[in-house]
């Protein structure tokens, strides 16, 4: 059965009106993408202070880092439904405003506002994240690969800026963590201003619909989905918990945030290079093992190695995770026989994968609560990494998912 996400991703470029001022659309896309990670990565450096001030246990803090990631998967199916009703451009604008409201809310009203705002933020990111690739495919069909790279780099840059700047911002406003979190309303509203002209552009609405059968019964599709979810789980553990782990080893909050920010910045380069390298061989299995090995080495180095080499391990972690995310996205395209199958596989990998990924940050919080420290968290890294390699060895084979795509 065709999923709603399919309809949001497959509108062909030749059935749309010419895009007025494409440079303005490009700028708008970059600014919107920059706002799809700060709500996630700004919390991590301030989590210790937030937990202390609000009396959150490790398990509750783990839930706080889990909820936004869970919402990425749970709310993604709303995107195409809203898009068909109001148009993709208008939905992006409206959801940007909801995102800004969520960011503002989590810095107000104590624990209730913190969790409600986190849910709103995660839901908003999940919806926009489904719509932007469809807009890229529709309006930049001939430059889709390049634009996807630009989109990925903007995601990483936004995450890095929030991870590195949140603590200094909180300190600048009188050591108030609420200001460090709430500041990210500003770039969200700025993106909304630059996106506003796109809501007046006219795009053709008529397009053929396709049904893809058998995806959820296909073993390869599940391997792609599991690899996406498991590697994302490690990524969101880093977003949510790495600064707390480093502070547990003796770093202050500002330095711990800078380490995370620096590691994410390293991802900018590897996320661009990895897809090209991964497609040079017969399949992607060697690439998957390599990038997961780098990721695990970086995680274990940050957790256990002497602090004198911390920045080196942050580089290794960034190289691994940037490449791993890019390879996971590439697998969706390579394992699909046509664009319609790719859209359905993307929907499956994103919805189920991100829901699975949300369990990683929660597990870290529970284990930290149980053990009273961070050393036992290494077992979580090892288990997730091993399972990701197993799934990746299947997903990396040079095959297509065995499904049928038919016009309805």
Tab-separated table of C-alpha atoms in Angstrom:
chain	number	residue	atom	x	y	z
A	1	UNK	CA	0.000	0.000	0.000
A	2	UNK	CA	1.276	3.462	-0.812
A	3	UNK	CA	2.209	5.501	2.228
A	4	UNK	CA	1.353	9.200	2.572
A	5	UNK	CA	5.039	10.129	2.470
A	6	UNK	CA	5.224	8.832	-1.089
A	7	UNK	CA	2.967	11.589	-2.320
A	8	UNK	CA	5.079	14.262	-0.651
A	9	UNK	CA	8.273	13.091	-2.335
A	10	UNK	CA	7.434	12.185	-5.900
A	11	UNK	CA	6.036	15.210	-7.715
A	12	UNK	CA	8.085	15.456	-10.901
A	13	UNK	CA	9.721	18.701	-11.834
A	14	UNK	CA	8.114	18.919	-15.231
A	15	UNK	CA	4.628	19.192	-13.705
A	16	UNK	CA	5.400	22.299	-11.760
A	17	UNK	CA	5.622	25.933	-12.661
A	18	UNK	CA	9.051	27.486	-12.991
A	19	UNK	CA	10.439	28.511	-9.644
A	20	UNK	CA	10.728	32.272	-9.353
A	21	UNK	CA	14.074	33.479	-8.018
A	22	UNK	CA	15.696	30.074	-7.402
A	23	UNK	CA	18.453	31.740	-5.369
A	24	UNK	CA	15.805	32.824	-2.867
A	25	UNK	CA	14.457	29.275	-2.676
A	26	UNK	CA	18.001	27.980	-2.158
A	27	UNK	CA	18.603	30.480	0.630
A	28	UNK	CA	15.282	29.572	2.204
A	29	UNK	CA	16.047	25.845	2.044
A	30	UNK	CA	19.434	26.337	3.688
A	31	UNK	CA	17.978	28.489	6.468
A	32	UNK	CA	15.158	26.018	7.114
A	33	UNK	CA	17.611	23.087	7.184
A	34	UNK	CA	19.820	24.970	9.649
A	35	UNK	CA	16.882	24.909	12.074
A	36	UNK	CA	16.245	21.158	11.950
A	37	UNK	CA	18.873	20.202	14.559
A	38	UNK	CA	19.408	23.053	17.109
A	39	UNK	CA	16.349	21.996	19.118
A	40	UNK	CA	18.010	18.577	19.505
A	41	UNK	CA	21.675	19.479	20.013
A	42	UNK	CA	21.228	22.632	22.152
A	43	UNK	CA	19.861	20.613	25.075
A	44	UNK	CA	22.845	18.286	25.512
A	45	UNK	CA	25.435	20.789	26.853
A	46	UNK	CA	22.844	22.259	29.241
A	47	UNK	CA	21.259	18.960	30.324
A	48	UNK	CA	23.192	18.757	33.584
A	49	UNK	CA	22.155	22.264	34.637
A	50	UNK	CA	18.555	21.688	33.539
A	51	UNK	CA	18.392	18.392	35.445
A	52	UNK	CA	19.858	19.981	38.576
A	53	UNK	CA	17.566	22.993	38.566
A	54	UNK	CA	14.404	21.002	37.830
A	55	UNK	CA	15.302	17.904	39.853
A	56	UNK	CA	15.278	15.473	36.923
A	57	UNK	CA	16.565	11.932	37.442
A	58	UNK	CA	18.785	10.250	34.864
A	59	UNK	CA	15.802	8.282	33.564
A	60	UNK	CA	13.694	11.422	33.221
A	61	UNK	CA	16.543	13.223	31.492
A	62	UNK	CA	16.843	10.217	29.178
A	63	UNK	CA	13.157	10.537	28.357
A	64	UNK	CA	13.711	14.218	27.618
A	65	UNK	CA	16.390	13.347	25.060
A	66	UNK	CA	14.250	10.516	23.655
A	67	UNK	CA	10.937	12.305	23.054
A	68	UNK	CA	12.051	14.675	20.263
A	69	UNK	CA	13.705	11.811	18.364
A	70	UNK	CA	10.615	9.637	18.796
A	71	UNK	CA	8.512	12.448	17.364
A	72	UNK	CA	10.662	12.524	14.214
A	73	UNK	CA	9.227	9.153	13.291
A	74	UNK	CA	5.743	9.402	14.776
A	75	UNK	CA	4.796	12.723	13.165
A	76	UNK	CA	6.415	12.209	9.755
A	77	UNK	CA	3.220	10.707	8.225
A	78	UNK	CA	1.383	13.994	8.898
A	79	UNK	CA	3.600	15.833	6.418
A	80	UNK	CA	2.070	14.607	3.138
A	81	UNK	CA	-1.455	14.895	4.534
A	82	UNK	CA	-0.872	18.546	5.404
A	83	UNK	CA	0.958	19.133	2.135
A	84	UNK	CA	-1.950	17.894	0.009
A	85	UNK	CA	-4.352	20.090	1.955
A	86	UNK	CA	-2.369	23.333	2.176
A	87	UNK	CA	0.678	22.984	-0.107
A	88	UNK	CA	4.220	22.079	0.911
A	89	UNK	CA	5.477	25.671	1.056
A	90	UNK	CA	2.706	26.855	3.359
A	91	UNK	CA	3.115	23.838	5.613
A	92	UNK	CA	6.853	24.474	5.954
A	93	UNK	CA	6.139	28.077	6.946
A	94	UNK	CA	3.444	27.130	9.440
A	95	UNK	CA	5.488	24.339	11.003
A	96	UNK	CA	8.518	26.647	11.302
A	97	UNK	CA	6.338	28.870	13.484
A	98	UNK	CA	5.251	25.827	15.508
A	99	UNK	CA	8.924	24.900	15.895
A	100	UNK	CA	9.682	28.397	17.177
A	101	UNK	CA	6.789	28.095	19.634
A	102	UNK	CA	8.076	24.724	20.840
A	103	UNK	CA	11.587	26.079	21.388
A	104	UNK	CA	10.172	29.011	23.335
A	105	UNK	CA	7.854	26.794	25.389
A	106	UNK	CA	10.553	24.433	26.604
A	107	UNK	CA	12.353	27.323	28.292
A	108	UNK	CA	9.191	28.288	30.183
A	109	UNK	CA	6.724	26.672	32.633
A	110	UNK	CA	9.239	24.343	34.273
A	111	UNK	CA	9.104	20.594	33.637
A	112	UNK	CA	5.737	20.755	31.845
A	113	UNK	CA	6.944	23.380	29.391
A	114	UNK	CA	10.233	21.546	28.918
A	115	UNK	CA	8.557	18.316	27.827
A	116	UNK	CA	5.700	19.931	25.901
A	117	UNK	CA	8.128	22.163	24.021
A	118	UNK	CA	10.399	19.201	23.258
A	119	UNK	CA	7.467	17.256	21.797
A	120	UNK	CA	6.397	20.220	19.650
A	121	UNK	CA	9.963	20.748	18.452
A	122	UNK	CA	10.492	17.098	17.549
A	123	UNK	CA	7.144	16.882	15.761
A	124	UNK	CA	7.915	20.028	13.754
A	125	UNK	CA	11.336	18.747	12.701
A	126	UNK	CA	9.831	15.413	11.679
A	127	UNK	CA	7.231	17.076	9.438
A	128	UNK	CA	9.584	19.564	7.786
A	129	UNK	CA	12.207	16.863	7.315
A	130	UNK	CA	9.802	14.896	5.099
A	131	UNK	CA	8.785	17.890	2.978
A	132	UNK	CA	12.163	19.445	2.129
A	133	UNK	CA	13.546	16.528	0.077
A	134	UNK	CA	10.384	16.583	-2.023
A	135	UNK	CA	10.811	20.301	-2.703
A	136	UNK	CA	14.450	19.701	-3.657
A	137	UNK	CA	13.473	16.905	-6.067
A	138	UNK	CA	10.740	19.022	-7.623
A	139	UNK	CA	12.539	22.337	-8.058
A	140	UNK	CA	16.186	21.237	-8.402
A	141	UNK	CA	15.721	17.985	-10.321
A	142	UNK	CA	18.990	18.304	-12.272
A	143	UNK	CA	20.963	19.279	-9.177
A	144	UNK	CA	19.266	16.914	-6.720
A	145	UNK	CA	22.531	15.275	-5.602
A	146	UNK	CA	24.309	18.559	-5.030
A	147	UNK	CA	21.318	20.057	-3.267
A	148	UNK	CA	21.008	17.009	-1.015
A	149	UNK	CA	24.647	17.523	-0.050
A	150	UNK	CA	23.997	21.193	0.698
A	151	UNK	CA	20.915	20.206	2.707
A	152	UNK	CA	22.918	17.653	4.746
A	153	UNK	CA	25.699	20.154	5.400
A	154	UNK	CA	23.171	22.718	6.621
A	155	UNK	CA	21.743	20.145	9.031
A	156	UNK	CA	25.197	19.423	10.428
A	157	UNK	CA	26.099	23.099	10.662
A	158	UNK	CA	22.927	23.919	12.589
A	159	UNK	CA	23.606	21.083	15.017
A	160	UNK	CA	27.210	22.195	15.507
A	161	UNK	CA	26.306	25.842	16.108
A	162	UNK	CA	23.702	24.954	18.733
A	163	UNK	CA	25.965	22.472	20.506
A	164	UNK	CA	28.830	24.954	20.736
A	165	UNK	CA	26.938	28.177	21.437
A	166	UNK	CA	24.189	27.170	23.885
A	167	UNK	CA	26.332	27.249	27.040
A	168	UNK	CA	28.081	30.553	26.165
A	169	UNK	CA	24.665	32.048	25.412
A	170	UNK	CA	23.306	30.855	28.757
A	171	UNK	CA	26.327	32.357	30.529
A	172	UNK	CA	25.975	35.631	28.633
A	173	UNK	CA	22.398	35.934	29.890
A	174	UNK	CA	23.309	35.484	33.536
A	175	UNK	CA	23.870	31.715	33.646
A	176	UNK	CA	20.232	31.042	32.747
A	177	UNK	CA	19.818	27.798	30.842
A	178	UNK	CA	16.375	28.934	29.673
A	179	UNK	CA	18.016	31.672	27.605
A	180	UNK	CA	20.533	29.215	26.159
A	181	UNK	CA	17.654	27.038	24.955
A	182	UNK	CA	15.261	29.838	24.024
A	183	UNK	CA	17.740	31.733	21.848
A	184	UNK	CA	17.140	29.280	18.987
A	185	UNK	CA	13.733	30.847	18.423
A	186	UNK	CA	15.582	33.636	16.597
A	187	UNK	CA	16.999	31.626	13.655
A	188	UNK	CA	13.674	29.767	13.327
A	189	UNK	CA	11.797	33.041	12.925
A	190	UNK	CA	14.480	34.359	10.558
A	191	UNK	CA	14.069	31.257	8.383
A	192	UNK	CA	10.300	31.829	8.355
A	193	UNK	CA	10.808	35.393	7.075
A	194	UNK	CA	13.015	34.221	4.188
A	195	UNK	CA	10.692	31.302	3.418
A	196	UNK	CA	7.577	33.494	3.206
A	197	UNK	CA	8.033	34.378	-0.529
A	198	UNK	CA	7.850	30.669	-1.384
A	199	UNK	CA	4.263	30.478	-0.149
A	200	UNK	CA	3.246	32.754	-3.032
A	201	UNK	CA	4.864	30.563	-5.713
A	202	UNK	CA	2.436	28.511	-7.802
A	203	UNK	CA	3.140	24.850	-8.395
A	204	UNK	CA	1.107	22.324	-10.337
A	205	UNK	CA	-0.900	20.032	-8.082
A	206	UNK	CA	-1.901	17.290	-10.514
A	207	UNK	CA	0.327	14.233	-10.537
A	208	UNK	CA	-0.014	10.485	-10.978
A	209	UNK	CA	-0.218	8.240	-7.950
A	210	UNK	CA	1.644	4.978	-7.596
A	211	UNK	CA	1.209	2.004	-5.324
A	212	UNK	CA	4.208	-0.009	-4.145
A	213	UNK	CA	3.413	-3.538	-2.972
A	214	UNK	CA	5.430	-5.884	-0.779
A	215	UNK	CA	7.831	-3.469	0.900
A	216	UNK	CA	7.031	-4.497	4.463
A	217	UNK	CA	7.485	-8.151	3.530
A	218	UNK	CA	10.895	-7.564	1.966
A	219	UNK	CA	13.949	-8.579	3.991
A	220	UNK	CA	16.269	-6.106	2.282
A	221	UNK	CA	13.894	-3.211	3.031
A	222	UNK	CA	13.962	-4.127	6.708
A	223	UNK	CA	17.757	-4.325	6.662
A	224	UNK	CA	17.952	-0.813	5.196
A	225	UNK	CA	15.448	0.405	7.799
A	226	UNK	CA	17.280	-1.214	10.706
A	227	UNK	CA	20.608	0.201	9.574
A	228	UNK	CA	19.073	3.682	9.324
A	229	UNK	CA	17.523	3.358	12.777
A	230	UNK	CA	20.537	1.877	14.548
A	231	UNK	CA	23.062	4.358	13.161
A	232	UNK	CA	20.628	7.187	13.979
A	233	UNK	CA	20.380	5.855	17.526
A	234	UNK	CA	24.132	6.350	17.991
A	235	UNK	CA	23.870	9.827	16.477
A	236	UNK	CA	21.125	10.917	18.873
A	237	UNK	CA	22.951	9.426	21.839
A	238	UNK	CA	25.830	11.724	20.901
A	239	UNK	CA	23.492	14.703	20.480
A	240	UNK	CA	21.756	14.021	23.777
A	241	UNK	CA	24.424	12.669	26.088
A	242	UNK	CA	28.021	13.201	24.899
A	243	UNK	CA	28.507	16.511	26.791
A	244	UNK	CA	27.147	14.940	29.988
A	245	UNK	CA	29.538	12.018	29.583
A	246	UNK	CA	32.460	14.391	29.093
A	247	UNK	CA	31.430	16.482	32.093
A	248	UNK	CA	31.390	13.256	34.078
A	249	UNK	CA	35.048	12.892	33.082
A	250	UNK	CA	35.899	16.362	34.360
A	251	UNK	CA	35.214	18.833	31.546
A	252	UNK	CA	33.123	21.924	32.211
A	253	UNK	CA	29.869	22.440	30.322
A	254	UNK	CA	31.262	24.959	27.825
A	255	UNK	CA	34.220	22.784	26.824
A	256	UNK	CA	32.046	19.667	26.593
A	257	UNK	CA	29.674	21.538	24.279
A	258	UNK	CA	32.583	22.687	22.119
A	259	UNK	CA	33.824	19.102	21.746
A	260	UNK	CA	30.391	18.053	20.506
A	261	UNK	CA	30.189	21.077	18.214
A	262	UNK	CA	33.634	20.392	16.761
A	263	UNK	CA	32.833	16.725	16.164
A	264	UNK	CA	29.644	17.677	14.308
A	265	UNK	CA	31.546	20.219	12.190
A	266	UNK	CA	33.881	17.430	11.064
A	267	UNK	CA	30.796	15.665	9.712
A	268	UNK	CA	30.410	18.383	7.057
A	269	UNK	CA	33.293	16.979	5.036
A	270	UNK	CA	32.732	13.253	5.497
A	271	UNK	CA	29.013	13.507	4.737
A	272	UNK	CA	29.866	14.906	1.282
A	273	UNK	CA	32.683	12.501	0.440
A	274	UNK	CA	31.257	9.235	1.813
A	275	UNK	CA	28.466	8.662	-0.762
A	276	UNK	CA	30.933	9.094	-3.632
A	277	UNK	CA	33.420	6.660	-2.055
A	278	UNK	CA	30.678	4.183	-1.132
A	279	UNK	CA	29.558	3.889	-4.757
A	280	UNK	CA	33.046	3.202	-6.138
A	281	UNK	CA	33.044	-0.510	-5.233
A	282	UNK	CA	30.782	-3.421	-6.101
A	283	UNK	CA	28.610	-2.765	-3.052
A	284	UNK	CA	28.596	-0.770	0.207
A	285	UNK	CA	29.494	-3.458	2.758
A	286	UNK	CA	33.125	-2.443	3.175
A	287	UNK	CA	32.097	1.202	3.480
A	288	UNK	CA	29.533	0.336	6.169
A	289	UNK	CA	32.010	-1.619	8.272
A	290	UNK	CA	34.617	1.134	7.870
A	291	UNK	CA	32.379	4.037	8.896
A	292	UNK	CA	30.835	2.097	11.784
A	293	UNK	CA	34.342	1.153	12.945
A	294	UNK	CA	35.348	4.837	12.938
A	295	UNK	CA	32.184	5.756	14.833
A	296	UNK	CA	32.688	3.131	17.537
A	297	UNK	CA	36.380	4.017	17.858
A	298	UNK	CA	35.437	7.669	18.358
A	299	UNK	CA	32.747	6.843	20.910
A	300	UNK	CA	34.986	4.546	22.944
A	301	UNK	CA	37.840	7.056	22.714
A	302	UNK	CA	35.666	9.881	24.046
A	303	UNK	CA	34.363	7.664	26.850
A	304	UNK	CA	37.491	5.796	27.974
A	305	UNK	CA	40.716	7.176	26.423
A	306	UNK	CA	42.923	9.729	28.259
A	307	UNK	CA	41.525	13.244	27.991
A	308	UNK	CA	44.735	14.455	26.373
A	309	UNK	CA	43.629	12.817	23.134
A	310	UNK	CA	39.971	13.856	23.362
A	311	UNK	CA	39.995	16.208	20.379
A	312	UNK	CA	41.520	13.488	18.200
A	313	UNK	CA	38.729	11.088	19.156
A	314	UNK	CA	36.182	13.834	18.476
A	315	UNK	CA	37.545	14.063	14.921
A	316	UNK	CA	37.354	10.286	14.481
A	317	UNK	CA	33.776	10.299	15.780
A	318	UNK	CA	32.786	13.129	13.427
A	319	UNK	CA	34.331	11.425	10.406
A	320	UNK	CA	32.520	8.196	11.217
A	321	UNK	CA	29.104	9.624	12.000
A	322	UNK	CA	28.992	12.090	9.107
A	323	UNK	CA	29.911	9.337	6.675
A	324	UNK	CA	27.549	6.845	8.303
A	325	UNK	CA	24.494	9.095	7.976
A	326	UNK	CA	25.325	9.895	4.352
A	327	UNK	CA	25.806	6.210	3.507
A	328	UNK	CA	22.470	5.363	5.185
A	329	UNK	CA	20.701	7.918	2.957
A	330	UNK	CA	22.551	6.617	-0.094
A	331	UNK	CA	21.421	3.042	0.596
A	332	UNK	CA	17.778	4.107	0.282
A	333	UNK	CA	18.410	5.303	-3.279
A	334	UNK	CA	20.655	2.417	-4.326
A	335	UNK	CA	18.376	-0.339	-3.042
A	336	UNK	CA	15.298	1.047	-4.862
A	337	UNK	CA	14.530	0.221	-8.500
A	338	UNK	CA	12.727	3.507	-9.246
A	339	UNK	CA	11.769	6.832	-7.677
A	340	UNK	CA	8.425	5.577	-6.380
A	341	UNK	CA	10.016	2.631	-4.583
A	342	UNK	CA	12.678	4.991	-3.232
A	343	UNK	CA	10.005	7.292	-1.798
A	344	UNK	CA	8.252	4.387	-0.061
A	345	UNK	CA	11.521	2.955	1.223
A	346	UNK	CA	12.489	6.398	2.511
A	347	UNK	CA	9.185	6.647	4.347
A	348	UNK	CA	9.666	3.230	5.929
A	349	UNK	CA	13.281	3.863	6.905
A	350	UNK	CA	12.512	7.295	8.322
A	351	UNK	CA	9.312	6.536	10.211
A	352	UNK	CA	10.318	3.184	11.706
A	353	UNK	CA	14.030	3.973	11.866
A	354	UNK	CA	13.698	7.173	13.894
A	355	UNK	CA	11.193	5.530	16.221
A	356	UNK	CA	13.776	2.804	16.844
A	357	UNK	CA	16.538	5.396	17.195
A	358	UNK	CA	14.724	7.085	20.072
A	359	UNK	CA	15.344	4.060	22.280
A	360	UNK	CA	19.099	4.678	22.353
A	361	UNK	CA	19.087	7.943	24.359
A	362	UNK	CA	16.506	6.476	26.738
A	363	UNK	CA	18.662	3.392	27.307
A	364	UNK	CA	21.661	5.586	28.129
A	365	UNK	CA	19.653	7.459	30.762
A	366	UNK	CA	18.399	4.227	32.320
A	367	UNK	CA	21.858	2.638	32.409
A	368	UNK	CA	23.384	5.786	33.884
A	369	UNK	CA	20.705	5.828	36.585
A	370	UNK	CA	21.247	2.143	37.333
A	371	UNK	CA	25.048	2.209	37.379
A	372	UNK	CA	25.605	5.690	38.792
A	373	UNK	CA	28.243	6.457	36.158
A	374	UNK	CA	29.077	6.360	32.465
A	375	UNK	CA	31.401	3.368	32.068
A	376	UNK	CA	28.575	0.878	31.495
A	377	UNK	CA	27.274	2.973	28.571
A	378	UNK	CA	30.041	1.482	26.451
A	379	UNK	CA	28.038	-1.751	26.314
A	380	UNK	CA	25.176	0.151	24.667
A	381	UNK	CA	27.583	1.465	22.018
A	382	UNK	CA	28.908	-2.056	21.399
A	383	UNK	CA	25.483	-3.688	21.103
A	384	UNK	CA	24.003	-1.012	18.809
A	385	UNK	CA	27.150	-0.889	16.677
A	386	UNK	CA	27.266	-4.666	16.268
A	387	UNK	CA	23.593	-4.860	15.311
A	388	UNK	CA	24.087	-1.980	12.847
A	389	UNK	CA	26.964	-3.827	11.170
A	390	UNK	CA	24.852	-6.991	10.895
A	391	UNK	CA	21.969	-5.045	9.332
A	392	UNK	CA	24.398	-3.106	7.153
A	393	UNK	CA	25.998	-6.245	5.755
A	394	UNK	CA	22.583	-7.138	4.371
A	395	UNK	CA	21.610	-3.604	3.336
A	396	UNK	CA	24.951	-3.004	1.640
A	397	UNK	CA	24.550	-5.775	-0.956
A	398	UNK	CA	24.145	-4.688	-4.574
A	399	UNK	CA	20.460	-5.642	-4.833
A	400	UNK	CA	17.069	-3.995	-5.227
A	401	UNK	CA	14.154	-4.516	-2.883
A	402	UNK	CA	11.785	-7.083	-4.377
A	403	UNK	CA	8.594	-5.046	-4.694
A	404	UNK	CA	6.264	-3.940	-7.474
A	405	UNK	CA	5.418	-0.362	-8.397
A	406	UNK	CA	2.185	0.260	-10.283
A	407	UNK	CA	0.197	3.314	-11.359
A	408	UNK	CA	-3.256	3.718	-9.820
